[in-house]
Short mmCIF file of N, CA and C in Angstrom, two decimals:
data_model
loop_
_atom_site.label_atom_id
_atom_site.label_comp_id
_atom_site.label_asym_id
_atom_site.label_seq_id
_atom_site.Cartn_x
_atom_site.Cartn_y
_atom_site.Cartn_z
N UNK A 1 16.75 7.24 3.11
CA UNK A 1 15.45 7.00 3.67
C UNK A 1 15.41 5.63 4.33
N UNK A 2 14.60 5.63 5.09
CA UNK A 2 14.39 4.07 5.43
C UNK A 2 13.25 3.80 5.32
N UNK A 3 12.95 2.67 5.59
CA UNK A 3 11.87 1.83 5.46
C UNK A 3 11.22 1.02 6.95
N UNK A 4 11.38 1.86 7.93
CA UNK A 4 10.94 1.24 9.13
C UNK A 4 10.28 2.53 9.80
N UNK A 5 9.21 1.84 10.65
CA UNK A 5 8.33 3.29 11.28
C UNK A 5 7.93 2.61 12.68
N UNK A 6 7.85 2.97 13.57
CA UNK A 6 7.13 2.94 14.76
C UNK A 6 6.11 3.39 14.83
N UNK A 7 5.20 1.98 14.90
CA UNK A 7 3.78 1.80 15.41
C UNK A 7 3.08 1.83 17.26
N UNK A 8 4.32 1.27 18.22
CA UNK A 8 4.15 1.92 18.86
C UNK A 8 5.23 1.55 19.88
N UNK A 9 5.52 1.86 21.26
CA UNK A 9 6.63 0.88 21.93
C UNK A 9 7.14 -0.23 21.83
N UNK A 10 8.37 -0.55 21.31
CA UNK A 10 8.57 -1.63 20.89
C UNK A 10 7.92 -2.59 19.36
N UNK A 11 7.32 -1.82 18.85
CA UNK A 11 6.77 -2.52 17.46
C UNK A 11 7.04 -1.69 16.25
N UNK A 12 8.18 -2.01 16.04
CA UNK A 12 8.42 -1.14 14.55
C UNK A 12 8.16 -2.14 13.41
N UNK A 13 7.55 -1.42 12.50
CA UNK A 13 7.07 -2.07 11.19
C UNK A 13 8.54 -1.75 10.15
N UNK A 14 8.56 -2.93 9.66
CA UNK A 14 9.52 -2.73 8.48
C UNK A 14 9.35 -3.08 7.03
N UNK A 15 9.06 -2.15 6.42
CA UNK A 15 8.07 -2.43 5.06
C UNK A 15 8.90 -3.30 3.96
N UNK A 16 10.81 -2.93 4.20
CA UNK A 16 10.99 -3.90 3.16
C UNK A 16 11.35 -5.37 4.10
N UNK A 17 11.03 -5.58 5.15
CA UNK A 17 11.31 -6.76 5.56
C UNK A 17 10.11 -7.75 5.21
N UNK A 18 8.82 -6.75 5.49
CA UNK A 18 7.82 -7.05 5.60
C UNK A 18 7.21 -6.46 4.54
N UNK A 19 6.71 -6.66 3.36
CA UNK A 19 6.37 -5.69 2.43
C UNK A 19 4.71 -5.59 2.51
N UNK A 20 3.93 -6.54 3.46
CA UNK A 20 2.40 -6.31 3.55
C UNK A 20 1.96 -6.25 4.85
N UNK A 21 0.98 -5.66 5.06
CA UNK A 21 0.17 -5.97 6.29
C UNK A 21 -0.89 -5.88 6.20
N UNK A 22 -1.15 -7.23 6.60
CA UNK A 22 -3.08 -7.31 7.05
C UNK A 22 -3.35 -6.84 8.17
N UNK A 23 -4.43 -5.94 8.02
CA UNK A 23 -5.22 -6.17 9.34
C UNK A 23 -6.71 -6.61 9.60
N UNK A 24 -6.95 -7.15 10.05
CA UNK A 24 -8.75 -7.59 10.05
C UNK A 24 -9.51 -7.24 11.29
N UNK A 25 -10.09 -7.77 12.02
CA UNK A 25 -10.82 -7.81 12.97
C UNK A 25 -12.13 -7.14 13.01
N UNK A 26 -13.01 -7.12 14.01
CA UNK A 26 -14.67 -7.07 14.29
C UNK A 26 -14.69 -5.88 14.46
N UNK A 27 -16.12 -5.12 14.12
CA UNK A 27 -16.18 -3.72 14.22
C UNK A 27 -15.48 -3.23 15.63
N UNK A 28 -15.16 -2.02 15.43
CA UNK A 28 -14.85 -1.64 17.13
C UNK A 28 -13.41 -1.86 17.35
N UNK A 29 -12.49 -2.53 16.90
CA UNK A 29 -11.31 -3.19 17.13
C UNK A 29 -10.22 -2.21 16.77
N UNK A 30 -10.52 -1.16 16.30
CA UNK A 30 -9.66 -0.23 16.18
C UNK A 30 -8.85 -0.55 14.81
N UNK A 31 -9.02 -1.08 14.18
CA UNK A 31 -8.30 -1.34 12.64
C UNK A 31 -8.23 -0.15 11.96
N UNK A 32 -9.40 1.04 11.99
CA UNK A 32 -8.66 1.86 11.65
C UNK A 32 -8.05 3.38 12.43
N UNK A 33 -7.93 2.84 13.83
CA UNK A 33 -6.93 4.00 14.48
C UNK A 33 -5.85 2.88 13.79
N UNK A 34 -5.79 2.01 14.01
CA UNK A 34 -4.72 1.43 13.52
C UNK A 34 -3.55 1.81 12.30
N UNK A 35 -4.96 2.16 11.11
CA UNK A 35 -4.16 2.53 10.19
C UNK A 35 -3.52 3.75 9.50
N UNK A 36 -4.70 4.63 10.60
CA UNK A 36 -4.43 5.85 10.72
C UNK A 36 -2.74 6.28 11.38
N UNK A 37 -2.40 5.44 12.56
CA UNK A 37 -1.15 5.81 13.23
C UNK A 37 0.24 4.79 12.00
N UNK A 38 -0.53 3.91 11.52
CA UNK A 38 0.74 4.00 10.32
C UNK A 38 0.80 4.65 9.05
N UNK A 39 -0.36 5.09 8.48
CA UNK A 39 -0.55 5.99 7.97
C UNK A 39 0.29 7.38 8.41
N UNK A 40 0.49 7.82 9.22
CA UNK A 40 0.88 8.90 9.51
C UNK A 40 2.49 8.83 9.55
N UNK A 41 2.60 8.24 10.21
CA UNK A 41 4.58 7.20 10.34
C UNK A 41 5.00 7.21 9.03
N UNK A 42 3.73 6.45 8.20
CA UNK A 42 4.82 6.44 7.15
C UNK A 42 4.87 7.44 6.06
N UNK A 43 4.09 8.44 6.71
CA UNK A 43 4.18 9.77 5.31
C UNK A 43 5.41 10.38 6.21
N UNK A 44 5.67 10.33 7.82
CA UNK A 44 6.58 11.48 8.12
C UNK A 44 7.75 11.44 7.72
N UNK A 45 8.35 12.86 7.34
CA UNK A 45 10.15 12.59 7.50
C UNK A 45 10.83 12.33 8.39
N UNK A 46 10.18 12.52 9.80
CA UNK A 46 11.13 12.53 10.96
C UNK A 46 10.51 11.40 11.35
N UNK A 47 11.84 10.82 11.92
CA UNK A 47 11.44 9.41 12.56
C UNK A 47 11.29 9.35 14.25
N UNK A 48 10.77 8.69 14.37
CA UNK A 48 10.57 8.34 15.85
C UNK A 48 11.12 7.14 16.52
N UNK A 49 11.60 6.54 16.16
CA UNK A 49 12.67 5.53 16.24
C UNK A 49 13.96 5.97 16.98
N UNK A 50 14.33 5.77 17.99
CA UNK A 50 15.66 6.43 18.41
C UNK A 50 16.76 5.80 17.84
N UNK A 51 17.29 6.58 17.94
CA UNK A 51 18.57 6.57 16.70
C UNK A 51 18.48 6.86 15.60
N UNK A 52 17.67 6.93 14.87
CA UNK A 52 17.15 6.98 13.33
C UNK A 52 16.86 7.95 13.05
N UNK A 53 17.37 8.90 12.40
CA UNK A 53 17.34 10.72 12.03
C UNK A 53 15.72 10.64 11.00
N UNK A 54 15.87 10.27 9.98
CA UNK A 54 14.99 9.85 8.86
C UNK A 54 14.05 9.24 8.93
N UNK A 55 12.56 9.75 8.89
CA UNK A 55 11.40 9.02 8.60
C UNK A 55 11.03 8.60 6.94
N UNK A 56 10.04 7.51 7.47
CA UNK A 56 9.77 7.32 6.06
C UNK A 56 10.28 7.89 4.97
N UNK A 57 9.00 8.92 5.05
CA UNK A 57 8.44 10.38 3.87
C UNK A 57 7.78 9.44 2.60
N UNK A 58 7.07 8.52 3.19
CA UNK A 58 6.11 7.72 1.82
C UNK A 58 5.00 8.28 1.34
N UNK A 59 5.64 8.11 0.26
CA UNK A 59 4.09 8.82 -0.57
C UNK A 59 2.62 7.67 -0.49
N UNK A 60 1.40 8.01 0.07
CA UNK A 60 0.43 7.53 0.37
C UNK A 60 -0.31 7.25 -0.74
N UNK A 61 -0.92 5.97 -0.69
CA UNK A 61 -2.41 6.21 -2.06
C UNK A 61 -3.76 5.25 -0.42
N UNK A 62 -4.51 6.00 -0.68
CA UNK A 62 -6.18 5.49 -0.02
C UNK A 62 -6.99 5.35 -0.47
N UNK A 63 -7.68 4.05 -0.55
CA UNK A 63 -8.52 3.29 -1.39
C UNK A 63 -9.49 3.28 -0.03
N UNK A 64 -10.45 3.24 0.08
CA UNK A 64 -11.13 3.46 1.16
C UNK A 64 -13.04 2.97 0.61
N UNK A 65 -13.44 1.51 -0.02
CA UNK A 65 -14.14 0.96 -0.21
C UNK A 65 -15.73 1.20 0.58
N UNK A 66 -15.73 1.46 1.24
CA UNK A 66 -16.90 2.00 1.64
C UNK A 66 -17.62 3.72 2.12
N UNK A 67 -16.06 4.39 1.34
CA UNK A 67 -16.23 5.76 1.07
C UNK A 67 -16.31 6.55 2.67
N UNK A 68 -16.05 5.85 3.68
CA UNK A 68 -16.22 6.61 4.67
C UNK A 68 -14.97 7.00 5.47
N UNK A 69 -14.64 6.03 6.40
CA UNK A 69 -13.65 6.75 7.56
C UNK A 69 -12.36 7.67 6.41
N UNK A 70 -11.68 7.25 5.73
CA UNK A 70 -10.53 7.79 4.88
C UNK A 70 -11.22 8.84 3.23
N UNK A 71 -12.55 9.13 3.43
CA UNK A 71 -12.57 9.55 2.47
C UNK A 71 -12.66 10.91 2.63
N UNK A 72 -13.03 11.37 4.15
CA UNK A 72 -13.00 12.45 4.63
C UNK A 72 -11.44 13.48 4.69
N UNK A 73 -9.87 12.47 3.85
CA UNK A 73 -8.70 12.57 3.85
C UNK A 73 -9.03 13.15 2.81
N UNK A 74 -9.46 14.33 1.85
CA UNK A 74 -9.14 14.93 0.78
C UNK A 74 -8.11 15.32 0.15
N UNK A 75 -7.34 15.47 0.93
CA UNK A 75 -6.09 16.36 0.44
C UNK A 75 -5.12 15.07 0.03
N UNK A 76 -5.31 13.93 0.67
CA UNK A 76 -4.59 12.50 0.04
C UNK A 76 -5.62 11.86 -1.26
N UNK A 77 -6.71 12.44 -1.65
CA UNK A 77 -7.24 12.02 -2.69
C UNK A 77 -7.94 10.32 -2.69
N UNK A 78 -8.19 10.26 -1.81
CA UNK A 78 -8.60 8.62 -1.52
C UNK A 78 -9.67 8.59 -2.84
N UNK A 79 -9.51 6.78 -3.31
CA UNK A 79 -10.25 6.27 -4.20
C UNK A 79 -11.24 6.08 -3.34
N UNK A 80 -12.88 6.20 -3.87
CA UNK A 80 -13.90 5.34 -3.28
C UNK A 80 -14.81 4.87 -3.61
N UNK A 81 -14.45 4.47 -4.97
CA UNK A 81 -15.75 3.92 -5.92
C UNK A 81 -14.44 2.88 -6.22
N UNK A 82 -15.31 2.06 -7.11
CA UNK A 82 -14.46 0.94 -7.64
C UNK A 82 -13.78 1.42 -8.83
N UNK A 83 -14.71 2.20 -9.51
CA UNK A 83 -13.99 3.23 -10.92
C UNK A 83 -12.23 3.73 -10.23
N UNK A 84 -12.50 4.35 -9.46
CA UNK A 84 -11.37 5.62 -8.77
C UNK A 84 -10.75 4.22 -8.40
N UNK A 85 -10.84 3.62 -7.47
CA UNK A 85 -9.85 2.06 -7.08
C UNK A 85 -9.21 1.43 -8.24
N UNK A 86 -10.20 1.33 -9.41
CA UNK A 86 -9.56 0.30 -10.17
C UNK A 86 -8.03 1.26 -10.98
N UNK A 87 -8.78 2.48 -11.15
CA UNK A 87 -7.93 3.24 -11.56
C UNK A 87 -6.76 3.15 -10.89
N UNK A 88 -7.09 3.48 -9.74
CA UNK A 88 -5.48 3.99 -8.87
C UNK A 88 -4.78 2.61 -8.91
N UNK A 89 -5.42 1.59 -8.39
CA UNK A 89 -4.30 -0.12 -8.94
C UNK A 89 -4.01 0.05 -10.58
N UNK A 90 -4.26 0.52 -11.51
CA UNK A 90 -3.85 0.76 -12.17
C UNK A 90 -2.82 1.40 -12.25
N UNK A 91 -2.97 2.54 -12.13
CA UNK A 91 -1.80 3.43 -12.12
C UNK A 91 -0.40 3.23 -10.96
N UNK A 92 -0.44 2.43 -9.85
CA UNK A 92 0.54 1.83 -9.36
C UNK A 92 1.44 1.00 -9.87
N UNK A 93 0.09 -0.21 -10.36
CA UNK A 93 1.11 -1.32 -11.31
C UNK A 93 1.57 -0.78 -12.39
N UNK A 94 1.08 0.47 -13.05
CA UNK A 94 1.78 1.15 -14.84
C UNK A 94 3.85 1.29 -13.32
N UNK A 95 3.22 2.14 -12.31
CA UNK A 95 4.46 2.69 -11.78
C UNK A 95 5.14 1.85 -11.59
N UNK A 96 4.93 0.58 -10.75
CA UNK A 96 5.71 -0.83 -10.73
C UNK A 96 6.44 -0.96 -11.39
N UNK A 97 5.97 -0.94 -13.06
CA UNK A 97 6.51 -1.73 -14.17
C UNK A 97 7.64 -0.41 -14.64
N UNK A 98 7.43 0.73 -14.06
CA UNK A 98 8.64 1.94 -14.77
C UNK A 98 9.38 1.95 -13.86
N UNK A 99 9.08 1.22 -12.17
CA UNK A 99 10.60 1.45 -11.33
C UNK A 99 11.25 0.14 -11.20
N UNK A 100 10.31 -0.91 -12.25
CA UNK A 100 11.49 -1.56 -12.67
C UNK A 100 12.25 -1.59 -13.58
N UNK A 101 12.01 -0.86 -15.16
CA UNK A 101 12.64 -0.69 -16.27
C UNK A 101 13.89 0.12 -15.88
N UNK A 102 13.60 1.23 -14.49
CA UNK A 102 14.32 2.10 -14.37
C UNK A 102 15.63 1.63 -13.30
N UNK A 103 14.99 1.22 -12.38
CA UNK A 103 15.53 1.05 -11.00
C UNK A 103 15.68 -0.70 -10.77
N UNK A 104 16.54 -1.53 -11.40
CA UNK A 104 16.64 -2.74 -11.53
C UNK A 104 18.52 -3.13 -11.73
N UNK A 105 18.54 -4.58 -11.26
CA UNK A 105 19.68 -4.86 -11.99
C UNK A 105 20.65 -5.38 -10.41
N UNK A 106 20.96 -4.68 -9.31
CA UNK A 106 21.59 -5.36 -8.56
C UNK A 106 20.96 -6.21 -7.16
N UNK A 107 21.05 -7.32 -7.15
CA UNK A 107 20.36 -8.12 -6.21
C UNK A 107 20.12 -7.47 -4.81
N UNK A 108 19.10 -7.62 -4.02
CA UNK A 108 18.71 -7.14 -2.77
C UNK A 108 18.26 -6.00 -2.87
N UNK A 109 18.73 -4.82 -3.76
CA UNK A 109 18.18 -3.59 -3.72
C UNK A 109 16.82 -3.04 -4.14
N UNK A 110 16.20 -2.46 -4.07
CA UNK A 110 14.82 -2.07 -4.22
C UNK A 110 14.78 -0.71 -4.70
N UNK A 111 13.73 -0.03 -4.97
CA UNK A 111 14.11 1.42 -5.97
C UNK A 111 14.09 2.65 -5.03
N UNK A 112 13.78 2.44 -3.73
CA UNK A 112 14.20 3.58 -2.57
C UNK A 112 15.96 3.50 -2.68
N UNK A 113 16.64 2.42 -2.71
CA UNK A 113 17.83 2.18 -2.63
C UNK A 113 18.59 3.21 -3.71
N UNK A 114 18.24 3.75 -4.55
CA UNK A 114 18.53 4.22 -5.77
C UNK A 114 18.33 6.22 -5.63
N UNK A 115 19.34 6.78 -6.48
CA UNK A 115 18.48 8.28 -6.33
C UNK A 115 18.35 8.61 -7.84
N UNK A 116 17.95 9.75 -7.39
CA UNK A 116 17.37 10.36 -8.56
C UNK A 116 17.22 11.99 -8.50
N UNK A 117 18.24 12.38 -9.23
CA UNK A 117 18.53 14.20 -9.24
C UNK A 117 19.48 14.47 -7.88
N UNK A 118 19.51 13.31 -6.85
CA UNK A 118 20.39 13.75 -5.95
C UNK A 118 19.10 13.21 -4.40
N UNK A 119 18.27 12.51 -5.09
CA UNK A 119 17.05 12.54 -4.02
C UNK A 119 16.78 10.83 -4.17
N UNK A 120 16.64 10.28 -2.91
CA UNK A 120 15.72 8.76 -3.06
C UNK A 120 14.64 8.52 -4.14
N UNK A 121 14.24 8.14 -4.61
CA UNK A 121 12.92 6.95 -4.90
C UNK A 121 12.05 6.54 -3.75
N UNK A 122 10.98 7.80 -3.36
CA UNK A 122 10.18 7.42 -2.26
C UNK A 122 9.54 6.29 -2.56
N UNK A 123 9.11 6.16 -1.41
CA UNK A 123 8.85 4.63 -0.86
C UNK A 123 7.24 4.90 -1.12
N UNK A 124 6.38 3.91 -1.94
CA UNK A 124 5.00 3.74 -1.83
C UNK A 124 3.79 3.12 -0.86
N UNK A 125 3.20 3.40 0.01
CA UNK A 125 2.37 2.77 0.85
C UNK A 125 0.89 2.90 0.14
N UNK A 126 0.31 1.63 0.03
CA UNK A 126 -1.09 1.53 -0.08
C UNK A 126 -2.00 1.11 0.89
N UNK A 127 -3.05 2.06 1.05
CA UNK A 127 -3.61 1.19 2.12
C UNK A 127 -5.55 1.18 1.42
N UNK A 128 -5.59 0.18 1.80
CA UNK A 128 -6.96 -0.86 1.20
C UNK A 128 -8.31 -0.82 2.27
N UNK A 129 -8.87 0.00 2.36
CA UNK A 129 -9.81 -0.15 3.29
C UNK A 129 -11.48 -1.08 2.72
N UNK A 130 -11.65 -1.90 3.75
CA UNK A 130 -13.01 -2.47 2.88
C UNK A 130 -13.06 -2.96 1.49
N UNK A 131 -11.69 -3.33 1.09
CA UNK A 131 -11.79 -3.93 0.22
C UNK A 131 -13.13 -4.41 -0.80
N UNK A 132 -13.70 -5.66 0.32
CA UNK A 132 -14.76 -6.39 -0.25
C UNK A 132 -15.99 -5.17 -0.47
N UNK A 133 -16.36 -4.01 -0.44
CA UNK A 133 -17.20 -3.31 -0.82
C UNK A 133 -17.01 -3.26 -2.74
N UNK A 134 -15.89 -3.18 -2.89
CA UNK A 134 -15.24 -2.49 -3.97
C UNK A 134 -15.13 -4.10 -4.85
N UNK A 135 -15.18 -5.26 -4.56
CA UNK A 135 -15.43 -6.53 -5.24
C UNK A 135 -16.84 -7.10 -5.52
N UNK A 136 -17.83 -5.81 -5.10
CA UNK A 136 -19.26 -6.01 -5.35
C UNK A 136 -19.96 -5.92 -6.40
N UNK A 137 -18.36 -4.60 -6.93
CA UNK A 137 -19.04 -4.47 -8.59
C UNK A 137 -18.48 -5.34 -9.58
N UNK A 138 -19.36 -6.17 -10.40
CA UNK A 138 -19.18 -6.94 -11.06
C UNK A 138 -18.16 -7.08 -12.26
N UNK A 139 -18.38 -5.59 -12.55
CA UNK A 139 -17.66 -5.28 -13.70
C UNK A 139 -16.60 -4.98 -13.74
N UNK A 140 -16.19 -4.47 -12.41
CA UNK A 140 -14.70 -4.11 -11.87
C UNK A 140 -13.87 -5.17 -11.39
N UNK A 141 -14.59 -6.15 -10.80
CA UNK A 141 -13.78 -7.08 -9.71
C UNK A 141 -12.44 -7.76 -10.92
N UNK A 142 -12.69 -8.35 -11.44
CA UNK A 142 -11.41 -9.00 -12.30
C UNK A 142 -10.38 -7.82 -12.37
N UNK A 143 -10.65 -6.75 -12.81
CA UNK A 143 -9.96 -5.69 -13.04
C UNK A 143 -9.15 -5.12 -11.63
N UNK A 144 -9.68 -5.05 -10.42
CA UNK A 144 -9.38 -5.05 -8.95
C UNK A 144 -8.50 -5.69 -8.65
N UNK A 145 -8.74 -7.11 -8.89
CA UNK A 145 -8.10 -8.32 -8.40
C UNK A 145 -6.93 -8.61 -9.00
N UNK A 146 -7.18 -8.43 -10.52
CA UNK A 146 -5.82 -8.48 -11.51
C UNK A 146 -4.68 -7.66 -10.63
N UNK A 147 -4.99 -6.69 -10.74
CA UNK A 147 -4.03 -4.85 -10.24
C UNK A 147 -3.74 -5.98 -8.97
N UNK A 148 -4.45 -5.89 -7.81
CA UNK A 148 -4.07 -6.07 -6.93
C UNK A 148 -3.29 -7.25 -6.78
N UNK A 149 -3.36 -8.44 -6.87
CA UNK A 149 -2.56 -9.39 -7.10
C UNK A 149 -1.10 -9.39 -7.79
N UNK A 150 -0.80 -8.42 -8.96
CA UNK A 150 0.13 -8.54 -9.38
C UNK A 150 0.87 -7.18 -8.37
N UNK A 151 0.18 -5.93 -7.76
CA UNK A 151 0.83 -5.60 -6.75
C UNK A 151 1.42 -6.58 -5.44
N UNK A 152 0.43 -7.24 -5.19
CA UNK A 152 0.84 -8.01 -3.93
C UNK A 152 1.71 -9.02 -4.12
N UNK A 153 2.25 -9.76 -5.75
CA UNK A 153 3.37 -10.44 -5.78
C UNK A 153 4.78 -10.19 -5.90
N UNK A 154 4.56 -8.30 -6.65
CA UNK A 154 5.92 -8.30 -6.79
C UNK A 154 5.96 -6.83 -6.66
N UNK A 155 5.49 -6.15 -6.00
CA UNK A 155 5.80 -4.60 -5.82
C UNK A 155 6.79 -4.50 -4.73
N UNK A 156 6.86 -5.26 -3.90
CA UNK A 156 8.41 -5.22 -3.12
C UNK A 156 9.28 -4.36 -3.00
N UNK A 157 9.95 -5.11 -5.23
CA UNK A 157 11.13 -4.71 -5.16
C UNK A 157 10.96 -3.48 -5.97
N UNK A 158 9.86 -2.69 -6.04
CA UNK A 158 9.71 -1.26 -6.73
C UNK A 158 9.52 -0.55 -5.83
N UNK A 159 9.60 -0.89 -3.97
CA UNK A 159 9.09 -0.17 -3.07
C UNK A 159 7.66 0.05 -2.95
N UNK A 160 6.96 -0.50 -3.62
CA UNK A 160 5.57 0.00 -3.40
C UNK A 160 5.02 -1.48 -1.87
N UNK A 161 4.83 -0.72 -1.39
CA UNK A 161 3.73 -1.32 -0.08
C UNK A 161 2.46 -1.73 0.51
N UNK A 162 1.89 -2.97 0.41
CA UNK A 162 0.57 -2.63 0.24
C UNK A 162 0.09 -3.37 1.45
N UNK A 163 -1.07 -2.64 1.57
CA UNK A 163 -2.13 -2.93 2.98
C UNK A 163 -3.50 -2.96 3.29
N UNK A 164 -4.03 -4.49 2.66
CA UNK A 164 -5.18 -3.98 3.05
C UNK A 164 -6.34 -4.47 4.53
N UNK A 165 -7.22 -3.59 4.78
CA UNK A 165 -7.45 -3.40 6.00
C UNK A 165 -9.11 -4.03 5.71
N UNK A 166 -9.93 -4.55 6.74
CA UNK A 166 -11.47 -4.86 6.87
C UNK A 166 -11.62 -5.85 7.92
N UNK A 167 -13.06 -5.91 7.79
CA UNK A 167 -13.42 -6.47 9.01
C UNK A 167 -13.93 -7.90 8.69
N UNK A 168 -13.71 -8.30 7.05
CA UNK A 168 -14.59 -9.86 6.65
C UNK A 168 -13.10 -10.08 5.85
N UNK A 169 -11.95 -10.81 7.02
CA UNK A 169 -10.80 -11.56 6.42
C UNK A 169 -10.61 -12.20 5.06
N UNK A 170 -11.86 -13.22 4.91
CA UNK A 170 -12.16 -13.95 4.12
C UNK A 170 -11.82 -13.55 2.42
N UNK A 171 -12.71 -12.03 3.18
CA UNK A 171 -12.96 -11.43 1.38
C UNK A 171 -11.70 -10.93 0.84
N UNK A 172 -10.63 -10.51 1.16
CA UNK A 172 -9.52 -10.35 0.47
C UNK A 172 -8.27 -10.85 0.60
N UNK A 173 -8.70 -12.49 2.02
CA UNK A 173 -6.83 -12.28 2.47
C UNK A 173 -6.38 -12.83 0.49
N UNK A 174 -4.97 -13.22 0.60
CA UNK A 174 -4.00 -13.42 -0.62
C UNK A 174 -4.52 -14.56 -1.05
N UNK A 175 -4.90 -16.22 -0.26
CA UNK A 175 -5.34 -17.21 -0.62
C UNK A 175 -6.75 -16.34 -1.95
N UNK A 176 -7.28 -15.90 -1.84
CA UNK A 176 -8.55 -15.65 -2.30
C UNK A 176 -8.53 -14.81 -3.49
N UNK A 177 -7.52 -13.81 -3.19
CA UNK A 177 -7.31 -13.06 -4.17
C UNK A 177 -6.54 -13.63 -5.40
N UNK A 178 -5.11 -14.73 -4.74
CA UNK A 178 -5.10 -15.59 -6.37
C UNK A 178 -5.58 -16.53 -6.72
N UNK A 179 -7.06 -17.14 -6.26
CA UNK A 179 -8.07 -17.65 -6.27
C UNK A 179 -9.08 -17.26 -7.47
N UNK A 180 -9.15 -16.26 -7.33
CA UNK A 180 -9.97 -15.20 -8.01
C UNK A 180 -9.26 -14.86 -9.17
N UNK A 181 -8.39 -14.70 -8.99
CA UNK A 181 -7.20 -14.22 -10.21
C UNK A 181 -6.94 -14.93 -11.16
N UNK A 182 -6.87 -16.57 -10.50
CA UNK A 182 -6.53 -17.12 -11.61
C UNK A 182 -7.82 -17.97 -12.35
N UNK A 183 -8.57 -18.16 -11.80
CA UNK A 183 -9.90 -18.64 -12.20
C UNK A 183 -10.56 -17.95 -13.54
#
């Protein structure tokens, strides 16, 4: 498998080079055709990349904070409460911590690098929509922020990928989130 997808002429994303991507910008800006066309790249098997036989084939999780554009994705199961969010960062970082017990030990490699029954260790993509909706609830946010932070420091090298997307930078870039985290 690989880990690179074409976003569009000339701009291929490479998730283990690059293991995050922000995107931000003002309503209207297309952030999420945006994430929709990597979204799609990186679930396919076939690549679009010339030369490159092999797409992705990443398994998706959608967190989608204000319950709208991605929640209408049913069949990918998008989180859209902070309950369903906190959960699913949950259940990533439990996965984190088993593809490293499992899939660990030689330098540079990551757990796509590895098989299993004769098959890769797909590759994980998260994508974060509206974050800051989902840091409103009081009771959740530590719990959000925890998950997410310890995804965003070291899911890398378990293959997991994370991305989150909105239109108020502020509220989730990384400065803020281990801001929040460690406070």
């Amino acid at each position: 498998m690989t880990s690179r997808i074409l976003l569009a002429p000339n701009c291929i994303i490479d998730w283990k080079a690059s293991p995050h991507m922000l995107v931000s910008g003002v309503t209207g800006s297309t952030k999420t055709n945006t994430l929709e066309d990597v979204l799609l790249s990186s679930m396919t098997y076939k690549s679009r990349i010339e030369g490159q036989n092999n797409g992705m084939g990443a398994k998706v999780y959608l967190i989608d904070g204000k319950g709208a554009d991605f929640a209408s994705l049913k069949i990918l199961h998008p989180a859209v409460t902070p309950n369903q969010a906190a959960r699913t960062l949950r259940i990533l970082t439990k996965n984190m911590h088993n593809r490293y017990t499992h899939f660990s030990g030689e330098f540079g490699k990551t757990a796509s690098d590895y098989e299993v029954n004769g098959k890769h260790v797909r590759d994980i993509v998260v994508f974060i929509d509206e974050l800051a909706f989902l840091l409103n609830d009081p009771k959740l946010r530590s719990e959000i922020l925890r998950y997410l932070f310890e995804l965003l420091i070291a899911a890398r090298q378990a293959s997991i990928y994370v991305s989150p997307f909105g239109a108020k930078r502020g509220c989730w870039n990384s400065a803020t989130i281990c801001r929040n985290f460690s406070s």
